[in-house]
Coordinates of C-alpha atoms in Angstrom, one line a residue:
Chain A
M13 CA -17.7 -12.9 -0.6
S14 CA -19.7 -12.4 2.5
T15 CA -19.8 -14.7 5.5
T16 CA -23.1 -15.8 6.9
R17 CA -24.2 -14.5 10.3
S18 CA -23.5 -17.8 12.0
Q19 CA -20.0 -18.1 10.4
S20 CA -19.2 -14.7 11.6
E21 CA -20.4 -15.5 15.1
F22 CA -18.4 -18.7 15.1
L23 CA -15.3 -16.9 14.0
A24 CA -15.8 -14.2 16.6
L25 CA -16.1 -16.8 19.4
R26 CA -13.2 -18.8 18.1
T27 CA -11.0 -15.7 18.1
K28 CA -12.1 -14.9 21.6
A29 CA -11.1 -18.4 22.7
I30 CA -7.7 -18.0 21.1
E31 CA -7.2 -14.6 22.7
S32 CA -8.0 -15.9 26.2
L33 CA -5.5 -18.8 25.8
M34 CA -2.8 -16.5 24.4
V35 CA -3.3 -14.1 27.3
E36 CA -3.2 -16.9 29.8
K37 CA 0.0 -18.2 28.3
G38 CA 1.6 -14.8 28.5
L39 CA 2.0 -14.4 24.7
V40 CA -0.1 -11.3 24.5
T41 CA -1.9 -8.8 26.7
A42 CA -5.0 -6.7 26.2
D43 CA -2.8 -3.6 26.1
V44 CA -0.9 -5.0 23.1
I45 CA -4.1 -5.9 21.3
D46 CA -5.7 -2.5 21.9
D47 CA -2.5 -0.8 20.8
V48 CA -2.4 -2.7 17.5
V49 CA -6.1 -2.1 16.7
R50 CA -5.9 1.6 17.6
V51 CA -2.8 2.2 15.5
Y52 CA -4.2 0.6 12.4
E53 CA -7.7 2.0 12.8
Q54 CA -6.8 5.6 13.8
E55 CA -3.1 6.4 13.3
I56 CA -1.7 4.7 10.2
G57 CA -3.5 5.2 6.9
P58 CA -3.0 6.2 3.3
L59 CA -2.6 9.9 4.3
R60 CA 1.0 9.1 5.2
G61 CA 1.7 7.9 1.7
A62 CA -0.2 10.9 0.2
S63 CA 1.9 13.3 2.2
I64 CA 5.0 11.7 0.7
V65 CA 3.7 12.0 -2.8
A66 CA 2.7 15.7 -2.2
R67 CA 6.2 16.4 -1.0
T68 CA 7.7 15.0 -4.1
W69 CA 5.4 17.1 -6.3
A70 CA 6.4 20.2 -4.3
D71 CA 10.1 19.5 -3.9
P72 CA 12.1 18.0 -6.9
E73 CA 15.1 17.6 -4.7
Y74 CA 13.1 15.5 -2.2
K75 CA 11.7 13.5 -5.2
R76 CA 15.2 12.7 -6.3
R77 CA 16.2 11.4 -2.9
L78 CA 13.0 9.4 -2.6
L79 CA 13.4 7.6 -5.9
E80 CA 17.1 6.9 -5.0
D81 CA 16.5 5.5 -1.5
G82 CA 12.8 5.4 -0.6
T83 CA 13.5 4.0 2.9
A84 CA 15.8 6.8 3.9
A85 CA 13.7 9.6 2.3
M86 CA 10.6 8.4 4.1
K87 CA 12.5 8.4 7.4
E88 CA 13.2 12.1 6.8
L89 CA 9.5 12.7 7.1
G90 CA 9.3 10.4 10.2
I91 CA 7.6 7.6 8.3
Q92 CA 8.8 4.1 9.0
G93 CA 7.6 1.0 10.7
F94 CA 6.5 -2.6 10.4
A95 CA 6.2 -3.8 6.8
A96 CA 7.9 -0.7 5.5
S97 CA 11.5 -1.5 6.5
I98 CA 12.6 -1.6 2.8
M99 CA 10.7 0.8 0.6
V100 CA 11.1 1.3 -3.1
V101 CA 9.3 4.1 -4.9
L102 CA 8.1 3.6 -8.5
E103 CA 7.4 6.7 -10.6
N104 CA 4.5 6.7 -13.1
T105 CA 5.0 8.7 -16.3
P106 CA 3.0 9.2 -19.5
K107 CA 4.9 6.2 -20.9
V108 CA 5.3 3.9 -17.9
H109 CA 2.6 2.7 -15.6
N110 CA 3.6 0.8 -12.4
L111 CA 1.3 -1.3 -10.3
V112 CA 1.9 -3.5 -7.2
V113 CA 0.6 -6.9 -6.1
C114 CA 1.6 -9.7 -3.8
T115 CA 0.6 -12.9 -5.6
L116 CA 1.7 -15.2 -2.7
C117 CA -0.2 -13.4 0.1
S118 CA -0.8 -9.7 0.6
C119 CA 2.5 -7.9 1.2
Y120 CA 1.8 -4.2 1.4
P121 CA 3.5 -1.2 3.0
W122 CA 1.4 -1.1 6.2
A123 CA 3.3 1.7 7.8
V124 CA 2.8 3.9 4.8
L125 CA -0.6 3.1 3.5
G126 CA -2.3 1.3 6.4
L127 CA -3.7 -2.2 6.1
P128 CA -4.5 -3.3 2.6
P129 CA -8.1 -3.2 1.2
R130 CA -9.9 -6.5 0.6
W131 CA -9.6 -6.4 -3.1
Y132 CA -5.8 -6.2 -2.8
K133 CA -5.8 -9.4 -0.7
S134 CA -8.2 -11.3 -3.0
P135 CA -7.2 -14.1 -5.3
A136 CA -9.0 -12.3 -8.0
Y137 CA -6.6 -9.4 -8.0
R138 CA -3.5 -11.4 -7.1
G139 CA -4.2 -14.0 -9.7
R140 CA -5.1 -11.8 -12.6
V141 CA -3.1 -8.7 -12.4
V142 CA 0.3 -10.3 -13.2
R143 CA -1.2 -11.8 -16.3
D144 CA -3.8 -9.3 -17.5
P145 CA -2.9 -5.9 -15.9
R146 CA -4.7 -3.9 -18.5
G147 CA -7.9 -5.9 -18.0
V148 CA -7.7 -5.4 -14.3
L149 CA -7.0 -1.7 -14.6
R150 CA -10.1 -1.4 -16.8
E151 CA -12.2 -2.7 -13.9
F152 CA -10.8 0.2 -11.9
G153 CA -11.8 2.6 -14.7
I154 CA -8.4 3.1 -16.2
E155 CA -7.8 2.6 -19.9
L156 CA -4.1 2.7 -20.8
A157 CA -3.0 3.7 -24.2
D158 CA -1.2 1.0 -26.3
D159 CA 2.1 2.7 -26.2
V160 CA 2.2 2.8 -22.3
E161 CA 4.5 0.2 -20.8
V162 CA 3.0 -1.7 -17.9
R163 CA 5.3 -2.8 -15.1
V164 CA 3.7 -5.1 -12.5
W165 CA 5.8 -5.5 -9.3
D166 CA 5.1 -8.7 -7.3
S167 CA 6.1 -8.0 -3.7
S168 CA 7.5 -11.5 -2.9
S169 CA 10.1 -10.6 -0.3
E170 CA 10.2 -8.0 2.5
V171 CA 10.6 -5.2 0.0
R172 CA 7.5 -2.9 -0.2
Y173 CA 6.5 -0.6 -3.0
L174 CA 4.9 2.8 -3.3
V175 CA 3.7 4.1 -6.7
L176 CA 4.3 7.8 -7.3
P177 CA 1.4 8.9 -9.4
E178 CA 1.8 11.7 -12.0
R179 CA 1.0 15.2 -10.8
P180 CA -2.3 16.3 -12.3
E181 CA -2.5 19.4 -14.4
G182 CA -3.9 22.6 -12.8
T183 CA -2.3 22.0 -9.4
E184 CA 0.5 24.6 -9.6
D185 CA -1.0 26.9 -6.9
L186 CA -2.0 24.2 -4.4
S187 CA -0.4 23.7 -1.0
E188 CA 1.2 20.4 0.0
E189 CA -1.9 19.7 2.1
Q190 CA -4.2 20.3 -0.9
L191 CA -2.0 18.2 -3.1
A192 CA -2.1 15.3 -0.6
A193 CA -5.9 15.4 -0.8
L194 CA -5.7 14.4 -4.5
V195 CA -3.7 11.2 -3.8
S196 CA -5.9 8.2 -3.1
R197 CA -4.6 4.9 -1.7
N198 CA -5.4 3.2 -5.1
A199 CA -3.2 5.8 -6.9
M200 CA -0.3 4.7 -4.7
I201 CA -0.9 1.0 -5.6
G202 CA -1.2 1.9 -9.3
T203 CA -4.9 1.1 -9.7
A204 CA -5.9 4.8 -10.0
F205 CA -4.5 8.1 -11.2
A206 CA -4.2 11.1 -8.9
D207 CA -7.5 13.1 -8.7
R208 CA -7.8 16.3 -10.6
P209 CA -8.6 19.4 -8.4
A210 CA -12.2 20.3 -8.2
S211 CA -12.8 23.5 -10.2
Chain B
M6 CA 22.5 -10.2 -34.0
A7 CA 20.9 -13.6 -33.7
T8 CA 17.2 -14.0 -33.8
T9 CA 15.4 -14.4 -30.6
E10 CA 12.9 -17.1 -29.8
R11 CA 10.3 -15.2 -28.0
S12 CA 7.8 -14.1 -30.6
T13 CA 5.7 -17.3 -30.8
P14 CA 4.0 -18.5 -27.6
T15 CA 3.9 -22.2 -27.4
D16 CA 2.2 -24.6 -25.0
D17 CA 5.2 -24.9 -22.8
T18 CA 4.9 -21.2 -21.9
V19 CA 1.5 -21.8 -20.3
V20 CA 2.0 -21.9 -16.6
A21 CA -0.1 -24.0 -14.3
P22 CA -0.7 -21.7 -11.4
R23 CA -1.0 -22.7 -7.7
V24 CA 2.0 -25.1 -8.0
N25 CA 3.0 -24.8 -4.4
G26 CA -0.4 -24.4 -2.7
A27 CA -3.7 -22.6 -3.1
H28 CA -2.1 -19.3 -2.2
D29 CA 0.2 -19.4 -5.2
V30 CA -2.4 -17.8 -7.5
G31 CA -0.2 -15.6 -9.8
G32 CA -1.5 -16.1 -13.3
A33 CA -4.7 -17.8 -12.3
L34 CA -7.7 -16.6 -14.3
D35 CA -10.4 -18.7 -12.7
V36 CA -10.4 -16.7 -9.5
G37 CA -13.7 -14.8 -9.8
P38 CA -14.5 -11.2 -10.3
L39 CA -12.9 -8.3 -8.6
A40 CA -15.0 -6.9 -5.8
I41 CA -14.0 -3.3 -5.2
E42 CA -15.5 -1.8 -2.1
V43 CA -15.6 2.0 -1.8
D44 CA -14.5 3.5 1.5
E45 CA -14.1 0.2 3.3
P46 CA -13.4 0.1 7.0
V47 CA -10.0 -1.1 8.2
F48 CA -11.7 -4.0 9.9
H49 CA -15.2 -5.2 8.8
E50 CA -15.8 -6.8 12.1
P51 CA -14.2 -6.5 15.5
W52 CA -12.9 -10.1 15.5
E53 CA -10.8 -9.3 12.4
G54 CA -8.9 -6.6 14.3
L55 CA -8.4 -9.1 17.2
V56 CA -7.0 -11.7 14.8
Q57 CA -4.7 -9.1 13.3
A58 CA -3.4 -8.1 16.8
L59 CA -3.1 -11.7 18.1
S60 CA -1.2 -12.8 15.0
M61 CA 1.3 -10.0 15.4
G62 CA 1.4 -10.5 19.1
G63 CA 2.6 -14.1 18.7
I64 CA 5.4 -13.0 16.5
V65 CA 6.5 -10.3 18.9
A66 CA 6.4 -12.9 21.8
G67 CA 8.6 -15.2 19.7
A68 CA 6.1 -18.0 19.5
Y69 CA 6.5 -18.3 15.7
T70 CA 7.9 -16.2 12.8
V71 CA 6.1 -14.4 10.0
D72 CA 7.4 -17.2 7.7
D73 CA 5.8 -19.9 9.9
F74 CA 2.6 -17.9 9.7
R75 CA 2.6 -17.7 6.0
C76 CA 3.6 -21.3 5.6
H77 CA 0.6 -22.5 7.7
A78 CA -1.8 -20.2 5.8
E79 CA -0.5 -21.8 2.6
G80 CA -1.2 -25.3 4.0
M81 CA -5.0 -24.6 4.2
H82 CA -7.0 -27.1 2.1
P83 CA -7.3 -25.5 -1.4
A84 CA -11.1 -25.6 -1.3
S85 CA -11.2 -24.0 2.1
Y86 CA -8.6 -21.4 1.2
M87 CA -10.6 -20.2 -1.8
A88 CA -13.8 -20.1 0.2
S89 CA -12.4 -18.3 3.2
S90 CA -12.1 -14.6 3.9
Y91 CA -8.7 -13.2 4.5
Y92 CA -8.9 -13.1 8.3
E93 CA -10.4 -16.6 8.3
Q94 CA -7.2 -17.7 6.7
W95 CA -5.2 -15.8 9.3
L96 CA -7.2 -17.4 12.2
Y97 CA -6.4 -20.8 10.7
A98 CA -2.7 -19.9 10.4
L99 CA -2.7 -18.5 13.9
E100 CA -4.1 -21.7 15.4
K101 CA -1.7 -23.9 13.5
C102 CA 1.3 -21.7 14.6
L103 CA 0.2 -22.0 18.3
L104 CA -0.2 -25.7 18.0
Q105 CA 3.1 -26.3 16.2
S106 CA 5.0 -24.1 18.7
G107 CA 3.5 -26.1 21.5
A108 CA 2.1 -23.0 23.1
V109 CA -1.3 -24.5 23.2
T110 CA -2.8 -27.9 22.6
A111 CA -5.8 -28.8 20.3
A112 CA -7.7 -30.0 23.4
E113 CA -7.2 -26.6 25.1
I114 CA -8.5 -24.8 22.1
E115 CA -11.6 -27.0 21.9
E116 CA -12.2 -26.7 25.6
R117 CA -11.8 -22.9 25.6
A118 CA -14.0 -22.5 22.5
E119 CA -16.8 -24.3 24.3
A120 CA -16.4 -22.3 27.5
V121 CA -16.4 -19.0 25.5
A122 CA -19.5 -20.1 23.5
A123 CA -21.3 -20.9 26.7
D124 CA -20.5 -17.5 28.2
P125 CA -19.5 -15.1 25.5
D126 CA -19.8 -12.0 27.7
A127 CA -17.4 -13.2 30.4
P128 CA -14.9 -10.5 31.3
R129 CA -12.0 -10.3 28.9
P130 CA -8.6 -11.4 30.5
R131 CA -6.1 -8.5 30.5
G132 CA -2.7 -9.9 31.2
E133 CA 0.2 -7.7 32.2
N134 CA 3.6 -7.4 30.4
A135 CA 5.2 -4.1 29.9
E136 CA 8.0 -5.6 27.9
L137 CA 5.8 -7.1 25.3
R138 CA 3.9 -3.8 25.0
A139 CA 7.2 -1.9 24.5
Q140 CA 8.4 -4.4 21.9
M141 CA 5.1 -4.1 19.9
K142 CA 5.3 -0.3 20.1
E143 CA 8.8 -0.5 18.7
L144 CA 7.9 -2.9 15.9
L145 CA 4.9 -0.7 14.8
A146 CA 7.0 2.5 15.0
L147 CA 10.3 1.4 13.6
G148 CA 9.9 -1.9 11.8
V149 CA 12.6 -4.5 11.7
P150 CA 16.3 -3.7 11.3
E151 CA 18.2 -4.6 8.1
L152 CA 20.5 -7.5 8.2
A153 CA 24.2 -6.8 7.7
P154 CA 25.7 -7.7 4.3
E155 CA 27.5 -11.1 4.2
G156 CA 30.0 -11.7 1.4
E157 CA 29.4 -10.4 -2.1
P158 CA 26.2 -10.7 -4.1
R159 CA 26.5 -13.4 -6.8
F160 CA 24.6 -11.3 -9.3
A161 CA 24.8 -7.7 -10.4
V162 CA 22.3 -5.3 -12.0
G163 CA 21.8 -6.2 -15.6
D164 CA 22.8 -9.9 -15.2
E165 CA 20.6 -12.4 -17.0
V166 CA 19.3 -15.1 -14.6
Q167 CA 17.2 -18.2 -14.8
T168 CA 14.9 -19.1 -11.9
R169 CA 14.9 -22.6 -10.4
V170 CA 11.9 -24.9 -10.2
I171 CA 11.1 -25.6 -6.6
R172 CA 8.2 -27.7 -5.4
V173 CA 7.2 -27.9 -1.8
A174 CA 4.6 -29.6 0.4
P175 CA 2.1 -26.8 1.2
G176 CA 1.9 -26.2 5.0
H177 CA 5.1 -28.2 5.7
Q178 CA 7.6 -26.5 3.5
H179 CA 7.7 -23.0 2.2
V180 CA 9.2 -21.1 -0.7
R181 CA 8.8 -17.5 -1.8
L182 CA 9.4 -18.2 -5.5
P183 CA 6.0 -17.6 -7.2
G184 CA 5.0 -20.6 -9.4
Y185 CA 4.5 -18.5 -12.5
T186 CA 8.1 -17.3 -12.3
Q187 CA 9.7 -20.7 -12.0
G188 CA 12.1 -21.9 -14.7
K189 CA 12.0 -18.5 -16.5
R190 CA 14.7 -16.1 -17.8
G191 CA 14.8 -12.6 -16.3
V192 CA 17.2 -9.7 -15.7
V193 CA 18.4 -8.4 -12.3
E194 CA 17.1 -4.9 -11.8
V195 CA 17.9 -4.2 -8.2
V196 CA 20.3 -5.8 -5.7
H197 CA 18.8 -5.6 -2.1
M198 CA 20.5 -6.2 1.2
P199 CA 20.3 -9.8 2.5
Q200 CA 17.1 -11.0 4.0
A201 CA 16.4 -14.1 6.0
L202 CA 15.7 -17.1 3.7
A203 CA 12.1 -17.8 4.4
D204 CA 12.5 -21.5 3.4
A205 CA 15.2 -22.0 5.9
V206 CA 13.4 -20.3 8.8
V207 CA 10.4 -22.5 8.3
A208 CA 12.6 -25.6 8.2
G209 CA 14.1 -24.6 11.5
K210 CA 17.5 -24.0 10.0
G211 CA 18.0 -20.5 11.2
I212 CA 17.7 -17.3 9.2
Q213 CA 20.4 -18.0 6.6
P214 CA 20.5 -14.5 5.1
E215 CA 20.9 -14.2 1.3
Y216 CA 21.0 -11.3 -1.1
V217 CA 17.6 -10.6 -2.6
Y218 CA 17.2 -9.4 -6.2
T219 CA 14.4 -7.7 -8.0
V220 CA 14.3 -9.7 -11.3
R221 CA 12.4 -8.4 -14.3
F222 CA 10.6 -10.8 -16.6
R223 CA 9.2 -9.9 -19.9
S224 CA 5.4 -10.6 -19.8
S225 CA 5.7 -12.4 -23.1
D226 CA 8.1 -14.8 -21.6
L227 CA 5.6 -15.6 -18.9
W228 CA 2.2 -15.6 -20.7
P229 CA 1.2 -16.6 -24.2
G230 CA 0.2 -13.6 -26.2
A231 CA 1.3 -11.0 -23.7
R232 CA 3.2 -7.9 -24.8
A233 CA 6.9 -8.0 -24.9
T234 CA 7.1 -4.4 -23.7
D235 CA 5.2 -5.1 -20.5
S236 CA 6.9 -6.8 -17.6
V237 CA 6.5 -8.4 -14.2
T238 CA 9.1 -8.2 -11.5
A239 CA 9.5 -10.4 -8.4
E240 CA 12.1 -10.2 -5.6
L241 CA 14.0 -13.4 -5.4
W242 CA 16.5 -14.8 -3.0
E243 CA 19.9 -15.7 -4.4
S244 CA 19.5 -19.5 -4.1
Y245 CA 16.4 -19.3 -6.3
L246 CA 18.6 -18.1 -9.2
E247 CA 21.1 -19.5 -11.6
P248 CA 23.0 -17.6 -14.3
A249 CA 20.9 -17.8 -17.5
P250 CA 22.2 -20.3 -20.0
S251 CA 23.6 -18.8 -23.1
T252 CA 21.1 -18.3 -25.9
G253 CA 23.8 -18.4 -28.6
S254 CA 23.4 -14.7 -29.2
D255 CA 26.5 -13.8 -27.1
R256 CA 29.6 -13.0 -29.0

């Protein structure tokens, strides 16, 4: 849903007022604000998660460690941070499809995937996906076969999930960097498959 | 082997969603179409990034906790909640947190809002606090440390459990037990290290760490007509769970 121009202006002004009070009271500084915005706009994004997935495709031993203890195996790659203190990795297979939601708010592994997209935070996704996952997946262009088991993970505590998509065919000769380019944010939530390499 | 009772959905398997506030939407079908935006920006407008940073800043400064923040967002009037954008909900929660903590008064907010509206381009205050900046850097880079284990977990992987039914006053009390999972049977799939009990934090009773369990529910036990092979999991604090009553199929 879009906000009208005047609503948007009102919210911008209101936020400025809160900012100025919080700075005055010593709760926050402009430095802190700039740091947070820069980190999420420029430094932390889905590429971090994609690099983890690419490593698992290239290195079965790393994959084993990641599935056993996601938090520790991500730290090996230097990936940790706020909203990723406890990470669990879910492996998609031809017979099991995992997807992640937070029905109560929008819990999401910020340090691994960046901040969540709007649809992930919307009541439409949060409400429906636990009840009709196949219907929701259809809206993302995914049709699952009848014999595929669907597992929906509702992130209701401080545990965060990363879906490990299946490695597409025809990727044997690709480098880790090329593999990572096939892994979209949605694939790591479970609302997409990994892309096939362009031929 | 005794017969199970799960094949025929009955009316009492229909869950009324939003039992503990407008936010508790799991299972709601009347929530509009999915709007999927391709290549969306991190923040759609600059004020959204500002709200994000201010909300995290207040937590780092110790003015309120993430649980307080969630509790206040949940207390938004249901009609407003459903009509608001995500960061509007955050701004609402942020203001409530600041008011409740006593950091600012309602009069101060109104006065400052008028002043800013009258002169929107006035220079932005900077502030100075190297310690806060270092704390935020650490939080962003490292996250929060795990709590140490306390005692033994009550449940083990494979245990059958039954969730409690917990009703709270939205915006005043807080629970992380989704409405659609309440009063349901499930199986423990993972035992996690203890986490602060969100309910206790919001009530001002300290962090009261409890073991947290990933509990798997058969979809057909949650929703009429759903497939028994599909499932939904939620992570639930120990005090949300009881041992499942016997079905009579045990030996």
